[in-house]
C-alpha positions as a LaTeX table, in Angstrom:
\begin{tabular}{lrrr}
\hline
Residue & $x$ (\AA) & $y$ (\AA) & $z$ (\AA) \\
\hline
Unk1 & 0.00 & 0.00 & 0.00 \\
Unk2 & 1.10 & 3.57 & $-0.63$ \\
Unk3 & 0.93 & 4.79 & 2.96 \\
Unk4 & 3.65 & 7.18 & 4.11 \\
Unk5 & 4.85 & 7.77 & 7.67 \\
Unk6 & 4.73 & 11.57 & 7.44 \\
Unk7 & 1.01 & 11.56 & 6.58 \\
Unk8 & $-0.18$ & 10.95 & 10.15 \\
Unk9 & 0.87 & 9.82 & 13.60 \\
Unk10 & $-0.98$ & 6.55 & 13.11 \\
Unk11 & 0.87 & 5.87 & 9.85 \\
Unk12 & 4.20 & 6.78 & 11.45 \\
Unk13 & 3.70 & 3.87 & 13.88 \\
Unk14 & 3.08 & 1.32 & 11.12 \\
Unk15 & 5.81 & $-1.14$ & 10.19 \\
Unk16 & 7.06 & $-1.31$ & 6.60 \\
Unk17 & 6.27 & $-5.02$ & 6.58 \\
Unk18 & 3.76 & $-6.67$ & 8.89 \\
Unk19 & 1.59 & $-9.74$ & 9.11 \\
Unk20 & $-2.12$ & $-9.07$ & 8.52 \\
Unk21 & $-3.52$ & $-11.41$ & 11.14 \\
Unk22 & $-7.14$ & $-10.62$ & 10.25 \\
Unk23 & $-6.65$ & $-11.64$ & 6.62 \\
Unk24 & $-4.34$ & $-14.58$ & 7.37 \\
Unk25 & $-5.68$ & $-18.02$ & 8.14 \\
Unk26 & $-4.36$ & $-21.54$ & 8.63 \\
Unk27 & $-4.26$ & $-21.93$ & 4.85 \\
Unk28 & $-2.74$ & $-18.60$ & 3.86 \\
Unk29 & $-0.49$ & $-15.89$ & 5.17 \\
Unk30 & $-1.13$ & $-12.28$ & 4.23 \\
Unk31 & 1.50 & $-9.61$ & 4.75 \\
Unk32 & 1.14 & $-5.85$ & 4.38 \\
Unk33 & 4.03 & $-4.07$ & 2.69 \\
Unk34 & 4.42 & $-0.29$ & 2.68 \\
Unk35 & 7.12 & 0.29 & 0.03 \\
Unk36 & 7.06 & 4.10 & 0.22 \\
Unk37 & 6.53 & 4.35 & 3.98 \\
Unk38 & 9.71 & 6.38 & 4.54 \\
Unk39 & 9.39 & 8.59 & 1.43 \\
Unk40 & 8.72 & 12.31 & 1.67 \\
Unk41 & 5.98 & 13.95 & $-0.36$ \\
Unk42 & 8.72 & 15.50 & $-2.48$ \\
Unk43 & 10.18 & 12.07 & $-3.25$ \\
Unk44 & 6.75 & 10.78 & $-4.29$ \\
Unk45 & 6.27 & 13.68 & $-6.73$ \\
Unk46 & 9.82 & 13.31 & $-8.09$ \\
Unk47 & 9.10 & 9.65 & $-8.86$ \\
Unk48 & 5.72 & 10.41 & $-10.43$ \\
Unk49 & 7.18 & 13.12 & $-12.67$ \\
Unk50 & 10.19 & 10.98 & $-13.63$ \\
Unk51 & 7.90 & 8.09 & $-14.58$ \\
Unk52 & 5.65 & 10.16 & $-16.81$ \\
Unk53 & 2.59 & 8.51 & $-15.26$ \\
Unk54 & $-0.40$ & 10.84 & $-15.52$ \\
Unk55 & $-1.91$ & 12.04 & $-12.25$ \\
Unk56 & $-5.21$ & 13.67 & $-11.39$ \\
Unk57 & $-5.44$ & 17.34 & $-12.45$ \\
Unk58 & $-6.89$ & 18.33 & $-9.05$ \\
Unk59 & $-3.34$ & 18.25 & $-7.69$ \\
Unk60 & $-2.44$ & 21.05 & $-10.13$ \\
Unk61 & $-5.46$ & 22.97 & $-8.81$ \\
Unk62 & $-4.10$ & 22.98 & $-5.25$ \\
Unk63 & $-5.55$ & 19.82 & $-3.71$ \\
Unk64 & $-3.11$ & 17.85 & $-1.56$ \\
Unk65 & $-5.15$ & 14.62 & $-1.35$ \\
Unk66 & $-8.00$ & 13.15 & $-3.32$ \\
Unk67 & $-11.08$ & 11.22 & $-2.31$ \\
Unk68 & $-14.62$ & 12.56 & $-2.39$ \\
Unk69 & $-14.73$ & 16.15 & $-3.59$ \\
Unk70 & $-15.87$ & 17.44 & $-0.21$ \\
Unk71 & $-14.80$ & 14.62 & 2.09 \\
Unk72 & $-15.49$ & 14.83 & 5.82 \\
Unk73 & $-12.02$ & 13.31 & 6.33 \\
Unk74 & $-10.29$ & 16.01 & 4.26 \\
Unk75 & $-8.04$ & 18.67 & 5.72 \\
Unk76 & $-9.51$ & 22.11 & 6.27 \\
Unk77 & $-7.29$ & 23.50 & 3.49 \\
Unk78 & $-8.43$ & 20.85 & 1.00 \\
Unk79 & $-12.09$ & 21.43 & 1.93 \\
Unk80 & $-11.70$ & 25.16 & 1.36 \\
Unk81 & $-10.00$ & 24.55 & $-1.98$ \\
Unk82 & $-12.70$ & 22.04 & $-3.00$ \\
Unk83 & $-15.38$ & 24.63 & $-2.14$ \\
Unk84 & $-13.55$ & 27.13 & $-4.36$ \\
Unk85 & $-13.38$ & 24.63 & $-7.20$ \\
Unk86 & $-16.97$ & 23.37 & $-6.82$ \\
Unk87 & $-18.99$ & 26.20 & $-5.23$ \\
Unk88 & $-22.38$ & 24.84 & $-6.31$ \\
Unk89 & $-21.68$ & 21.48 & $-4.66$ \\
Unk90 & $-20.51$ & 23.22 & $-1.48$ \\
Unk91 & $-23.71$ & 25.32 & $-1.49$ \\
Unk92 & $-25.77$ & 22.15 & $-1.85$ \\
Unk93 & $-23.96$ & 20.64 & 1.17 \\
Unk94 & $-24.56$ & 23.86 & 3.16 \\
Unk95 & $-28.28$ & 23.78 & 2.33 \\
Unk96 & $-28.51$ & 20.19 & 3.52 \\
Unk97 & $-26.51$ & 21.05 & 6.63 \\
Unk98 & $-29.03$ & 23.80 & 7.48 \\
Unk99 & $-32.01$ & 21.59 & 6.63 \\
Unk100 & $-31.02$ & 18.69 & 8.88 \\
Unk101 & $-29.51$ & 20.84 & 11.64 \\
Unk102 & $-26.13$ & 19.07 & 11.73 \\
Unk103 & $-22.68$ & 20.41 & 10.91 \\
Unk104 & $-20.66$ & 18.94 & 8.04 \\
Unk105 & $-18.10$ & 17.86 & 10.61 \\
Unk106 & $-18.17$ & 18.23 & 14.40 \\
Unk107 & $-15.39$ & 20.81 & 14.25 \\
Unk108 & $-16.37$ & 22.52 & 11.00 \\
Unk109 & $-19.53$ & 23.53 & 9.21 \\
Unk110 & $-19.88$ & 23.78 & 5.44 \\
Unk111 & $-20.98$ & 27.39 & 5.96 \\
Unk112 & $-17.58$ & 28.08 & 7.60 \\
Unk113 & $-15.79$ & 26.33 & 4.76 \\
Unk114 & $-17.65$ & 28.40 & 2.18 \\
Unk115 & $-17.02$ & 31.65 & 4.09 \\
Unk116 & $-13.29$ & 30.91 & 4.12 \\
Unk117 & $-13.34$ & 29.90 & 0.45 \\
Unk118 & $-14.98$ & 33.20 & $-0.49$ \\
Unk119 & $-12.39$ & 35.37 & 1.28 \\
Unk120 & $-10.01$ & 37.10 & $-1.11$ \\
Unk121 & $-6.51$ & 35.70 & $-1.15$ \\
Unk122 & $-4.03$ & 37.68 & 0.90 \\
Unk123 & $-1.24$ & 38.55 & $-1.52$ \\
Unk124 & 1.05 & 39.89 & 1.23 \\
Unk125 & 2.26 & 36.40 & 2.13 \\
Unk126 & 5.32 & 34.84 & 0.63 \\
Unk127 & 5.34 & 31.15 & $-0.33$ \\
Unk128 & 6.71 & 30.04 & 3.04 \\
Unk129 & 4.04 & 31.75 & 5.15 \\
Unk130 & 1.25 & 30.75 & 2.77 \\
Unk131 & 2.39 & 27.16 & 2.97 \\
Unk132 & 2.34 & 27.22 & 6.75 \\
Unk133 & $-1.07$ & 28.91 & 6.93 \\
Unk134 & $-2.75$ & 26.66 & 4.39 \\
Unk135 & $-0.94$ & 23.46 & 5.23 \\
Unk136 & $-0.88$ & 22.56 & 1.56 \\
Unk137 & 2.78 & 22.35 & 0.73 \\
Unk138 & 3.82 & 24.04 & $-2.51$ \\
Unk139 & 1.12 & 26.31 & $-3.95$ \\
Unk140 & 0.37 & 26.72 & $-7.62$ \\
\hline
\end{tabular}
């Protein structure tokens, strides 16, 4: 699997090679191998670009991870960027959020995501401070 240690504390604790006891049985042994576990994000992108393998265009639009367009598991920065890229979908989520009386996520409402997405970009930041504030790595 393509899990990397720097992606989360839980992934940092995973071994590069481990026995999957739940999938193993008396008739078969299943191991989990994490070949890029110790790679940095930069190393992953270097390998992708060197290979010429096409990748999803959302990465070029500022997304750092891909799953559902507005995934409850996404980072705040990716949710804001997704709301900028798909404002009508974000509005639909916000309407449903208001209708059912529940927030998109316990710590974050879609209305808050949209409000942040609609704020004008602050051009006074250099790349380093923007990266820290947004948590998105290199910005395009």
